[in-house]
């Protein structure tokens, strides 16, 4: 053991054999003082800009939105309008009132446009995934005997329209994963639900929902907070 003078304490017994001497209880060796760190990085930043020009790219303070992935061909068929209206009503009353992760006025406006044209062609895949996720969750709160079967069909469509090769995530992709997790948990597929909420958490972190950064409008900033806390709360509930 080292003493403060960096020498080893040796104790010699009656046989002439040397033994190491243990330090006293509570003994704390002196710490080497750390070299002071200069906080002025002006010169370092100037050198990085000068010698890294064309080589280094300064990272953005927030994730930039990427190109949208649109339904270009063979969009999934829509359920009849009266059925869709009933499913949206059930979702709004039973789920949205507790977990308001969708900006309802904007969603309903887009929903009405979709049914006016009669097709999802040309719309973002992630928005379509959210729509069918809402259909699935709403179907569980109806009195139909086939509600679980119908919900599973909607969930298959929701999972199928998402572009898994896309590397630029959006709020709707996190919403869709959350809705899939909600549905799977309600039909007692808890392991699958746990996997999907994990995906929602990772997407949310990737697009920086856990950070307060970016030039967001007041509406988008509020929805980012709601979605993050919705994902967090459901993740805590599923994993407990």
PDB file of C-alpha atoms in Angstrom:
ATOM      1  CA  UNK A   1       0.000   0.000   0.000  1.00  0.00           C
ATOM      2  CA  UNK A   2       1.320   3.442  -0.880  1.00  0.00           C
ATOM      3  CA  UNK A   3       1.972   6.025   1.819  1.00  0.00           C
ATOM      4  CA  UNK A   4       1.595   9.746   1.157  1.00  0.00           C
ATOM      5  CA  UNK A   5       5.300   9.825   0.226  1.00  0.00           C
ATOM      6  CA  UNK A   6       4.653   7.118  -2.447  1.00  0.00           C
ATOM      7  CA  UNK A   7       6.649   4.481  -0.519  1.00  0.00           C
ATOM      8  CA  UNK A   8       5.350   1.048   0.463  1.00  0.00           C
ATOM      9  CA  UNK A   9       4.843   0.241   4.155  1.00  0.00           C
ATOM     10  CA  UNK A  10       6.647  -2.981   4.937  1.00  0.00           C
ATOM     11  CA  UNK A  11       6.512  -4.812   8.254  1.00  0.00           C
ATOM     12  CA  UNK A  12       9.128  -7.432   9.042  1.00  0.00           C
ATOM     13  CA  UNK A  13       8.087 -10.249  11.378  1.00  0.00           C
ATOM     14  CA  UNK A  14      10.336 -12.333  13.638  1.00  0.00           C
ATOM     15  CA  UNK A  15      11.333 -14.660  10.806  1.00  0.00           C
ATOM     16  CA  UNK A  16      12.699 -11.827   8.750  1.00  0.00           C
ATOM     17  CA  UNK A  17       9.845 -12.071   6.249  1.00  0.00           C
ATOM     18  CA  UNK A  18       8.461  -8.777   5.109  1.00  0.00           C
ATOM     19  CA  UNK A  19       4.679  -8.258   5.188  1.00  0.00           C
ATOM     20  CA  UNK A  20       2.563  -5.562   3.637  1.00  0.00           C
ATOM     21  CA  UNK A  21       1.040  -3.192   6.183  1.00  0.00           C
ATOM     22  CA  UNK A  22      -2.626  -2.431   5.641  1.00  0.00           C
ATOM     23  CA  UNK A  23      -3.718   1.209   5.830  1.00  0.00           C
ATOM     24  CA  UNK A  24      -5.782   2.401   8.762  1.00  0.00           C
ATOM     25  CA  UNK A  25      -9.571   2.338   8.489  1.00  0.00           C
ATOM     26  CA  UNK A  26     -10.814   5.618   7.102  1.00  0.00           C
ATOM     27  CA  UNK A  27      -7.491   6.473   5.506  1.00  0.00           C
ATOM     28  CA  UNK A  28      -7.889   8.342   2.231  1.00  0.00           C
ATOM     29  CA  UNK A  29      -4.924   8.673  -0.109  1.00  0.00           C
ATOM     30  CA  UNK A  30      -4.253  12.208  -1.301  1.00  0.00           C
ATOM     31  CA  UNK A  31      -5.695  13.061  -4.689  1.00  0.00           C
ATOM     32  CA  UNK A  32      -3.576  14.428  -7.455  1.00  0.00           C
ATOM     33  CA  UNK A  33      -4.758  17.925  -8.374  1.00  0.00           C
ATOM     34  CA  UNK A  34      -6.327  18.106 -11.817  1.00  0.00           C
ATOM     35  CA  UNK A  35      -4.921  20.361 -14.417  1.00  0.00           C
ATOM     36  CA  UNK A  36      -7.125  23.428 -14.898  1.00  0.00           C
ATOM     37  CA  UNK A  37      -9.292  23.277 -18.041  1.00  0.00           C
ATOM     38  CA  UNK A  38      -9.501  26.384 -20.108  1.00  0.00           C
ATOM     39  CA  UNK A  39     -13.102  27.348 -20.853  1.00  0.00           C
ATOM     40  CA  UNK A  40     -12.211  29.660 -23.710  1.00  0.00           C
ATOM     41  CA  UNK A  41     -12.720  27.517 -26.822  1.00  0.00           C
ATOM     42  CA  UNK A  42     -12.729  30.390 -29.286  1.00  0.00           C
ATOM     43  CA  UNK A  43      -9.407  29.399 -30.830  1.00  0.00           C
ATOM     44  CA  UNK A  44     -10.429  25.729 -31.011  1.00  0.00           C
ATOM     45  CA  UNK A  45     -13.671  26.595 -32.808  1.00  0.00           C
ATOM     46  CA  UNK A  46     -11.825  28.871 -35.219  1.00  0.00           C
ATOM     47  CA  UNK A  47      -9.352  26.098 -36.058  1.00  0.00           C
ATOM     48  CA  UNK A  48     -12.168  23.593 -36.602  1.00  0.00           C
ATOM     49  CA  UNK A  49     -13.872  25.943 -39.046  1.00  0.00           C
ATOM     50  CA  UNK A  50     -10.621  26.738 -40.805  1.00  0.00           C
ATOM     51  CA  UNK A  51      -9.084  23.276 -41.147  1.00  0.00           C
ATOM     52  CA  UNK A  52     -12.336  21.302 -41.249  1.00  0.00           C
ATOM     53  CA  UNK A  53     -13.915  23.275 -44.064  1.00  0.00           C
ATOM     54  CA  UNK A  54     -15.396  20.814 -46.540  1.00  0.00           C
ATOM     55  CA  UNK A  55     -14.679  17.890 -44.200  1.00  0.00           C
ATOM     56  CA  UNK A  56     -16.648  18.491 -41.010  1.00  0.00           C
ATOM     57  CA  UNK A  57     -20.339  19.356 -40.930  1.00  0.00           C
ATOM     58  CA  UNK A  58     -21.726  21.154 -37.898  1.00  0.00           C
ATOM     59  CA  UNK A  59     -24.648  19.131 -36.498  1.00  0.00           C
ATOM     60  CA  UNK A  60     -28.025  20.816 -36.309  1.00  0.00           C
ATOM     61  CA  UNK A  61     -29.468  21.512 -32.847  1.00  0.00           C
ATOM     62  CA  UNK A  62     -32.598  19.526 -33.751  1.00  0.00           C
ATOM     63  CA  UNK A  63     -33.637  16.787 -36.177  1.00  0.00           C
ATOM     64  CA  UNK A  64     -34.444  18.196 -39.596  1.00  0.00           C
ATOM     65  CA  UNK A  65     -37.719  16.930 -41.166  1.00  0.00           C
ATOM     66  CA  UNK A  66     -37.068  14.597 -44.073  1.00  0.00           C
ATOM     67  CA  UNK A  67     -39.033  13.903 -47.250  1.00  0.00           C
ATOM     68  CA  UNK A  68     -42.516  12.481 -46.836  1.00  0.00           C
ATOM     69  CA  UNK A  69     -43.287   8.907 -47.820  1.00  0.00           C
ATOM     70  CA  UNK A  70     -46.577   8.964 -49.720  1.00  0.00           C
ATOM     71  CA  UNK A  71     -49.030   6.265 -50.723  1.00  0.00           C
ATOM     72  CA  UNK A  72     -48.322   6.232 -54.436  1.00  0.00           C
ATOM     73  CA  UNK A  73     -50.199   3.076 -55.456  1.00  0.00           C
ATOM     74  CA  UNK A  74     -52.609   0.477 -54.082  1.00  0.00           C
ATOM     75  CA  UNK A  75     -53.762   2.410 -51.000  1.00  0.00           C
ATOM     76  CA  UNK A  76     -55.714   0.369 -48.441  1.00  0.00           C
ATOM     77  CA  UNK A  77     -59.505   0.542 -48.815  1.00  0.00           C
ATOM     78  CA  UNK A  78     -61.425   2.725 -46.388  1.00  0.00           C
ATOM     79  CA  UNK A  79     -64.290   1.398 -44.256  1.00  0.00           C
ATOM     80  CA  UNK A  80     -67.748   2.876 -44.940  1.00  0.00           C
ATOM     81  CA  UNK A  81     -68.160   6.443 -43.710  1.00  0.00           C
ATOM     82  CA  UNK A  82     -70.812   5.595 -41.131  1.00  0.00           C
ATOM     83  CA  UNK A  83     -68.571   2.873 -39.672  1.00  0.00           C
ATOM     84  CA  UNK A  84     -65.538   5.181 -39.646  1.00  0.00           C
ATOM     85  CA  UNK A  85     -67.515   7.954 -37.941  1.00  0.00           C
ATOM     86  CA  UNK A  86     -68.636   5.579 -35.203  1.00  0.00           C
ATOM     87  CA  UNK A  87     -65.090   4.308 -34.633  1.00  0.00           C
ATOM     88  CA  UNK A  88     -63.720   7.845 -34.416  1.00  0.00           C
ATOM     89  CA  UNK A  89     -66.424   8.768 -31.911  1.00  0.00           C
ATOM     90  CA  UNK A  90     -65.576   5.784 -29.713  1.00  0.00           C
ATOM     91  CA  UNK A  91     -61.866   6.574 -29.877  1.00  0.00           C
ATOM     92  CA  UNK A  92     -62.445  10.225 -29.010  1.00  0.00           C
ATOM     93  CA  UNK A  93     -64.661   9.476 -26.020  1.00  0.00           C
ATOM     94  CA  UNK A  94     -62.729   6.521 -24.586  1.00  0.00           C
ATOM     95  CA  UNK A  95     -59.053   7.135 -25.454  1.00  0.00           C
ATOM     96  CA  UNK A  96     -58.453  10.671 -26.667  1.00  0.00           C
ATOM     97  CA  UNK A  97     -59.985  12.119 -23.510  1.00  0.00           C
ATOM     98  CA  UNK A  98     -57.294  10.312 -21.504  1.00  0.00           C
ATOM     99  CA  UNK A  99     -54.386  10.312 -23.958  1.00  0.00           C
ATOM    100  CA  UNK A 100     -54.671  13.395 -26.215  1.00  0.00           C
ATOM    101  CA  UNK A 101     -51.702  12.669 -28.474  1.00  0.00           C
ATOM    102  CA  UNK A 102     -53.560  13.665 -31.672  1.00  0.00           C
ATOM    103  CA  UNK A 103     -54.534  17.245 -32.485  1.00  0.00           C
ATOM    104  CA  UNK A 104     -58.168  16.401 -33.029  1.00  0.00           C
ATOM    105  CA  UNK A 105     -59.393  19.423 -35.067  1.00  0.00           C
ATOM    106  CA  UNK A 106     -56.559  19.051 -37.598  1.00  0.00           C
ATOM    107  CA  UNK A 107     -57.023  15.287 -37.785  1.00  0.00           C
ATOM    108  CA  UNK A 108     -60.789  15.506 -38.344  1.00  0.00           C
ATOM    109  CA  UNK A 109     -60.318  18.122 -41.066  1.00  0.00           C
ATOM    110  CA  UNK A 110     -57.912  15.817 -42.934  1.00  0.00           C
ATOM    111  CA  UNK A 111     -60.214  12.854 -42.284  1.00  0.00           C
ATOM    112  CA  UNK A 112     -63.165  14.614 -43.907  1.00  0.00           C
ATOM    113  CA  UNK A 113     -61.022  15.481 -46.947  1.00  0.00           C
ATOM    114  CA  UNK A 114     -60.039  11.832 -47.301  1.00  0.00           C
ATOM    115  CA  UNK A 115     -63.633  10.635 -47.317  1.00  0.00           C
ATOM    116  CA  UNK A 116     -64.614  13.398 -49.695  1.00  0.00           C
ATOM    117  CA  UNK A 117     -62.070  12.125 -52.237  1.00  0.00           C
ATOM    118  CA  UNK A 118     -62.701   8.492 -51.280  1.00  0.00           C
ATOM    119  CA  UNK A 119     -59.052   7.396 -51.273  1.00  0.00           C
ATOM    120  CA  UNK A 120     -55.802   7.606 -49.314  1.00  0.00           C
ATOM    121  CA  UNK A 121     -53.779   7.962 -52.518  1.00  0.00           C
ATOM    122  CA  UNK A 122     -51.108  10.656 -52.216  1.00  0.00           C
ATOM    123  CA  UNK A 123     -51.307  10.947 -48.431  1.00  0.00           C
ATOM    124  CA  UNK A 124     -48.385  10.309 -46.066  1.00  0.00           C
ATOM    125  CA  UNK A 125     -48.076   6.670 -45.041  1.00  0.00           C
ATOM    126  CA  UNK A 126     -47.653   7.557 -41.374  1.00  0.00           C
ATOM    127  CA  UNK A 127     -50.911   9.534 -41.316  1.00  0.00           C
ATOM    128  CA  UNK A 128     -52.732   6.567 -42.833  1.00  0.00           C
ATOM    129  CA  UNK A 129     -51.158   4.340 -40.162  1.00  0.00           C
ATOM    130  CA  UNK A 130     -52.502   6.657 -37.444  1.00  0.00           C
ATOM    131  CA  UNK A 131     -55.968   6.621 -39.049  1.00  0.00           C
ATOM    132  CA  UNK A 132     -56.205   2.826 -39.046  1.00  0.00           C
ATOM    133  CA  UNK A 133     -54.694   2.703 -35.562  1.00  0.00           C
ATOM    134  CA  UNK A 134     -57.544   4.948 -34.382  1.00  0.00           C
ATOM    135  CA  UNK A 135     -60.046   2.695 -36.166  1.00  0.00           C
ATOM    136  CA  UNK A 136     -58.567  -0.334 -34.381  1.00  0.00           C
ATOM    137  CA  UNK A 137     -58.576   1.233 -30.911  1.00  0.00           C
ATOM    138  CA  UNK A 138     -62.069   2.624 -31.429  1.00  0.00           C
ATOM    139  CA  UNK A 139     -63.411  -0.767 -32.497  1.00  0.00           C
ATOM    140  CA  UNK A 140     -62.539  -2.247 -29.094  1.00  0.00           C
ATOM    141  CA  UNK A 141     -65.011   0.116 -27.431  1.00  0.00           C
ATOM    142  CA  UNK A 142     -68.008  -0.879 -29.552  1.00  0.00           C
ATOM    143  CA  UNK A 143     -70.599  -3.553 -28.823  1.00  0.00           C
ATOM    144  CA  UNK A 144     -69.955  -5.456 -32.054  1.00  0.00           C
ATOM    145  CA  UNK A 145     -69.315  -9.186 -31.624  1.00  0.00           C
ATOM    146  CA  UNK A 146     -66.536  -8.988 -34.207  1.00  0.00           C
ATOM    147  CA  UNK A 147     -64.845  -5.965 -32.622  1.00  0.00           C
ATOM    148  CA  UNK A 148     -61.582  -7.775 -31.834  1.00  0.00           C
ATOM    149  CA  UNK A 149     -61.377  -9.359 -35.282  1.00  0.00           C
ATOM    150  CA  UNK A 150     -62.160  -6.047 -36.983  1.00  0.00           C
ATOM    151  CA  UNK A 151     -59.583  -4.278 -34.831  1.00  0.00           C
ATOM    152  CA  UNK A 152     -56.888  -6.778 -35.772  1.00  0.00           C
ATOM    153  CA  UNK A 153     -57.614  -6.186 -39.443  1.00  0.00           C
ATOM    154  CA  UNK A 154     -57.235  -2.445 -38.934  1.00  0.00           C
ATOM    155  CA  UNK A 155     -53.971  -2.972 -37.046  1.00  0.00           C
ATOM    156  CA  UNK A 156     -52.584  -5.130 -39.853  1.00  0.00           C
ATOM    157  CA  UNK A 157     -53.273  -2.288 -42.267  1.00  0.00           C
ATOM    158  CA  UNK A 158     -51.722   0.255 -39.880  1.00  0.00           C
ATOM    159  CA  UNK A 159     -48.525  -1.772 -39.555  1.00  0.00           C
ATOM    160  CA  UNK A 160     -48.443  -2.591 -43.257  1.00  0.00           C
ATOM    161  CA  UNK A 161     -48.570   0.940 -44.667  1.00  0.00           C
ATOM    162  CA  UNK A 162     -45.588   2.235 -42.677  1.00  0.00           C
ATOM    163  CA  UNK A 163     -42.390   2.511 -44.709  1.00  0.00           C
ATOM    164  CA  UNK A 164     -39.917   0.456 -42.659  1.00  0.00           C
ATOM    165  CA  UNK A 165     -36.985   1.566 -44.848  1.00  0.00           C
ATOM    166  CA  UNK A 166     -37.552   5.232 -44.118  1.00  0.00           C
ATOM    167  CA  UNK A 167     -34.800   6.761 -41.974  1.00  0.00           C
ATOM    168  CA  UNK A 168     -36.585  10.064 -41.319  1.00  0.00           C
ATOM    169  CA  UNK A 169     -39.170   9.667 -38.591  1.00  0.00           C
ATOM    170  CA  UNK A 170     -42.188  11.855 -37.893  1.00  0.00           C
ATOM    171  CA  UNK A 171     -44.645  12.522 -35.095  1.00  0.00           C
ATOM    172  CA  UNK A 172     -47.204  10.317 -36.811  1.00  0.00           C
ATOM    173  CA  UNK A 173     -44.803   7.389 -36.827  1.00  0.00           C
ATOM    174  CA  UNK A 174     -44.470   7.630 -33.046  1.00  0.00           C
ATOM    175  CA  UNK A 175     -48.255   8.021 -32.758  1.00  0.00           C
ATOM    176  CA  UNK A 176     -48.880   4.963 -34.914  1.00  0.00           C
ATOM    177  CA  UNK A 177     -46.513   2.807 -32.838  1.00  0.00           C
ATOM    178  CA  UNK A 178     -48.208   4.011 -29.636  1.00  0.00           C
ATOM    179  CA  UNK A 179     -51.681   3.174 -30.994  1.00  0.00           C
ATOM    180  CA  UNK A 180     -50.554  -0.300 -32.060  1.00  0.00           C
ATOM    181  CA  UNK A 181     -49.195  -0.879 -28.549  1.00  0.00           C
ATOM    182  CA  UNK A 182     -52.474   0.289 -27.005  1.00  0.00           C
ATOM    183  CA  UNK A 183     -54.521  -2.085 -29.144  1.00  0.00           C
ATOM    184  CA  UNK A 184     -52.257  -5.089 -28.610  1.00  0.00           C
ATOM    185  CA  UNK A 185     -52.329  -4.599 -24.853  1.00  0.00           C
ATOM    186  CA  UNK A 186     -56.140  -4.513 -24.853  1.00  0.00           C
ATOM    187  CA  UNK A 187     -56.341  -7.824 -26.770  1.00  0.00           C
ATOM    188  CA  UNK A 188     -53.919  -9.380 -24.250  1.00  0.00           C
ATOM    189  CA  UNK A 189     -50.920  -9.486 -26.606  1.00  0.00           C
ATOM    190  CA  UNK A 190     -48.780  -7.895 -23.915  1.00  0.00           C
ATOM    191  CA  UNK A 191     -45.366  -8.982 -25.184  1.00  0.00           C
ATOM    192  CA  UNK A 192     -46.086  -7.548 -28.632  1.00  0.00           C
ATOM    193  CA  UNK A 193     -47.460  -4.404 -26.995  1.00  0.00           C
ATOM    194  CA  UNK A 194     -44.221  -4.025 -25.034  1.00  0.00           C
ATOM    195  CA  UNK A 195     -42.182  -4.277 -28.240  1.00  0.00           C
ATOM    196  CA  UNK A 196     -44.267  -1.636 -30.022  1.00  0.00           C
ATOM    197  CA  UNK A 197     -44.128   0.858 -27.158  1.00  0.00           C
ATOM    198  CA  UNK A 198     -40.357   0.368 -27.184  1.00  0.00           C
ATOM    199  CA  UNK A 199     -40.393   1.315 -30.859  1.00  0.00           C
ATOM    200  CA  UNK A 200     -42.495   4.390 -30.066  1.00  0.00           C
ATOM    201  CA  UNK A 201     -39.996   5.472 -27.396  1.00  0.00           C
ATOM    202  CA  UNK A 202     -37.051   5.114 -29.770  1.00  0.00           C
ATOM    203  CA  UNK A 203     -38.805   7.060 -32.541  1.00  0.00           C
ATOM    204  CA  UNK A 204     -39.743   9.774 -30.039  1.00  0.00           C
ATOM    205  CA  UNK A 205     -36.146  10.053 -28.880  1.00  0.00           C
ATOM    206  CA  UNK A 206     -34.859  10.071 -32.447  1.00  0.00           C
ATOM    207  CA  UNK A 207     -36.979  13.097 -33.357  1.00  0.00           C
ATOM    208  CA  UNK A 208     -36.113  14.813 -30.069  1.00  0.00           C
ATOM    209  CA  UNK A 209     -39.481  14.801 -28.317  1.00  0.00           C
ATOM    210  CA  UNK A 210     -37.655  14.583 -24.985  1.00  0.00           C
ATOM    211  CA  UNK A 211     -35.844  17.854 -25.746  1.00  0.00           C
ATOM    212  CA  UNK A 212     -37.153  21.388 -25.903  1.00  0.00           C
ATOM    213  CA  UNK A 213     -35.441  22.527 -29.071  1.00  0.00           C
ATOM    214  CA  UNK A 214     -36.319  23.533 -32.602  1.00  0.00           C
ATOM    215  CA  UNK A 215     -38.240  26.348 -34.277  1.00  0.00           C
ATOM    216  CA  UNK A 216     -41.630  24.744 -33.591  1.00  0.00           C
ATOM    217  CA  UNK A 217     -44.884  26.623 -33.740  1.00  0.00           C
ATOM    218  CA  UNK A 218     -46.918  26.841 -30.537  1.00  0.00           C
ATOM    219  CA  UNK A 219     -49.253  24.087 -31.793  1.00  0.00           C
ATOM    220  CA  UNK A 220     -46.504  21.682 -32.847  1.00  0.00           C
ATOM    221  CA  UNK A 221     -44.525  22.331 -29.685  1.00  0.00           C
ATOM    222  CA  UNK A 222     -47.581  21.486 -27.566  1.00  0.00           C
ATOM    223  CA  UNK A 223     -48.293  18.302 -29.534  1.00  0.00           C
ATOM    224  CA  UNK A 224     -44.666  17.205 -29.216  1.00  0.00           C
ATOM    225  CA  UNK A 225     -44.947  17.534 -25.428  1.00  0.00           C
ATOM    226  CA  UNK A 226     -48.269  15.676 -25.328  1.00  0.00           C
ATOM    227  CA  UNK A 227     -46.988  12.857 -27.486  1.00  0.00           C
ATOM    228  CA  UNK A 228     -43.780  12.481 -25.473  1.00  0.00           C
ATOM    229  CA  UNK A 229     -45.610  12.321 -22.155  1.00  0.00           C
ATOM    230  CA  UNK A 230     -48.220   9.973 -23.637  1.00  0.00           C
ATOM    231  CA  UNK A 231     -45.490   7.608 -24.816  1.00  0.00           C
ATOM    232  CA  UNK A 232     -43.691   7.896 -21.478  1.00  0.00           C
ATOM    233  CA  UNK A 233     -46.823   7.246 -19.407  1.00  0.00           C
ATOM    234  CA  UNK A 234     -47.869   4.231 -21.485  1.00  0.00           C
ATOM    235  CA  UNK A 235     -44.346   2.801 -21.426  1.00  0.00           C
ATOM    236  CA  UNK A 236     -44.310   3.034 -17.637  1.00  0.00           C
ATOM    237  CA  UNK A 237     -47.709   1.377 -17.430  1.00  0.00           C
ATOM    238  CA  UNK A 238     -46.839  -1.502 -19.757  1.00  0.00           C
ATOM    239  CA  UNK A 239     -43.433  -2.254 -18.253  1.00  0.00           C
ATOM    240  CA  UNK A 240     -44.497  -2.086 -14.580  1.00  0.00           C
TER     241      UNK A 240
END
